[in-house]
Amino acid sequence: MSTRLSLCVYCGSREGASPAFARAAKAIGEGIARRGWQLVYGGGRAGLMGRVADAALAAGGQVVGVIPRTLMEREVGHAGLTELHVVDTMHQRKRLMAERSDAFIALPGGIGTFEELFEVWTWRQLGYHDKPVGLLNVDGYYDALLGFLGQTVTGGFVSPQQHALLEVAVDPVALLDAVGRLAPRATAPDDYGRI
Ligand code: AMP
């Protein structure tokens, strides 16, 4: 049981096409550190992942990285973290990241980011955890996805309640405030072994 809120950030292993993405990643890293929270992320230096971690560290924050051995080279394992866990598989990475976190947010990213976001959102929907899940819609990057997610409700495959479990914000501070309000401070032991 921990009193320091640990926030898991999923984001691109690339920088993306707009400088707004790196600015938002920096704001999230700094915001986490300034709140006295801990960042949990994929452990790399590459892309937005590196920007979030560097910003949190520069602002005096604690950063926990979890990276599969095979990705140490491609995503460039970050040597300056508070903790870097090198694991054998992607499943171990995602499980440890989920266990170590009290809330999850996704920033702009690619397929890996989507997969991680949808995984923790489905786990929430299934009741495997009760931690908030958020999405930062920087520069309209997720507009089309958010439109489609609305269609999943009108199409009858996702309930309005399930849809509403995803916190969406365009402003980094607003998203941090929202997940901070919703995150259970004293998290019960997780049981991801059931999944
Ligand atoms: P991306 O958004 O594609 O740049 O990936 C962001 C992060 O998600 C990277 O650290 C990937 O290693 C990670 N990731 C997690 N699960 C997957 C997956 N199933 N396929 C690809 N990347 C993944």
XYZ file of N, CA and C and ligand atoms in Angstrom, residues 10-14 42-44 49 66-68 71 74-75 90 93-94 107-116 119, ligand 1:
110
model
N 1.309 5.872 -20.980
C 1.550 5.178 -22.241
C 1.661 6.238 -23.332
N 2.678 6.131 -24.177
C 2.812 7.108 -25.261
C 3.775 6.581 -26.306
N 3.916 7.359 -27.381
C 4.661 6.890 -28.538
C 6.144 6.677 -28.287
N 6.680 5.676 -28.956
C 8.128 5.493 -28.969
C 8.739 6.351 -30.084
N 7.899 7.162 -30.732
C 8.365 8.194 -31.669
C 7.885 9.546 -31.146
N 7.239 2.877 -19.919
C 7.874 1.762 -20.613
C 9.389 1.696 -20.579
N 10.040 2.656 -19.924
C 11.465 2.524 -19.638
C 12.432 2.944 -20.729
N 11.898 3.486 -21.852
C 12.801 3.842 -22.951
C 13.173 5.318 -22.967
N 8.082 8.783 -24.998
C 8.386 8.069 -23.746
C 9.577 8.720 -23.046
N 9.802 0.011 -17.077
C 9.714 -1.445 -17.231
C 9.861 -1.765 -18.718
N 10.908 -2.490 -19.062
C 11.194 -2.699 -20.488
C 11.568 -4.159 -20.743
N 11.050 -4.744 -21.810
C 11.480 -6.108 -22.152
C 12.926 -6.084 -22.662
N 13.693 -5.170 -26.205
C 13.460 -3.791 -26.662
C 14.472 -2.805 -26.096
N 16.100 -1.140 -29.154
C 15.215 -0.373 -30.033
C 14.626 0.856 -29.327
N 14.205 0.690 -28.092
C 13.592 1.811 -27.368
C 14.613 2.517 -26.471
N 6.762 -8.927 -23.160
C 5.863 -7.772 -23.184
C 4.728 -7.943 -22.161
N 5.966 -6.994 -18.854
C 6.096 -5.534 -18.785
C 4.744 -4.904 -18.454
N 3.728 -5.281 -19.206
C 2.422 -4.631 -19.024
C 1.823 -4.959 -17.662
N -0.988 9.246 -23.966
C -0.690 10.440 -24.757
C -0.685 9.999 -26.227
N -0.454 10.911 -27.145
C -0.360 10.464 -28.536
C 0.689 9.358 -28.706
N 0.387 8.441 -29.576
C 1.291 7.322 -29.821
C 0.757 6.471 -30.947
N 1.376 5.326 -31.132
C 1.007 4.420 -32.212
C 0.330 3.161 -31.683
N 0.511 2.074 -32.402
C -0.214 0.831 -32.112
C 0.048 0.336 -30.690
N 1.330 0.435 -30.247
C 1.669 -0.012 -28.889
C 0.890 0.759 -27.840
N 0.780 2.074 -28.051
C 0.039 2.928 -27.114
C -1.438 2.545 -27.093
N -2.008 2.306 -28.289
C -3.446 1.950 -28.351
C -3.675 0.646 -27.598
N -2.783 -0.318 -27.866
C -2.961 -1.642 -27.265
C -2.936 -1.546 -25.741
N -2.007 -0.760 -25.221
C -1.875 -0.629 -23.766
C -3.090 0.095 -23.177
N -6.148 -2.161 -23.321
C -6.031 -3.266 -22.365
C -6.458 -2.824 -20.963
P 4.035 2.925 -30.017
O 2.850 3.707 -29.546
O 3.694 1.933 -31.101
O 5.213 3.807 -30.387
O 4.493 2.036 -28.787
C 4.536 2.584 -27.507
C 4.997 1.552 -26.546
O 4.071 0.484 -26.487
C 6.337 0.924 -26.896
O 7.094 0.885 -25.693
C 5.948 -0.490 -27.284
O 7.005 -1.381 -26.985
C 4.765 -0.740 -26.403
N 3.872 -1.863 -26.707
C 3.119 -2.497 -25.804
N 2.405 -3.486 -26.335
C 2.702 -3.502 -27.626
C 2.292 -4.324 -28.724
N 1.423 -5.334 -28.578
N 2.790 -4.023 -29.931
C 3.666 -3.003 -30.086
N 4.094 -2.226 -29.089
C 3.639 -2.471 -27.868
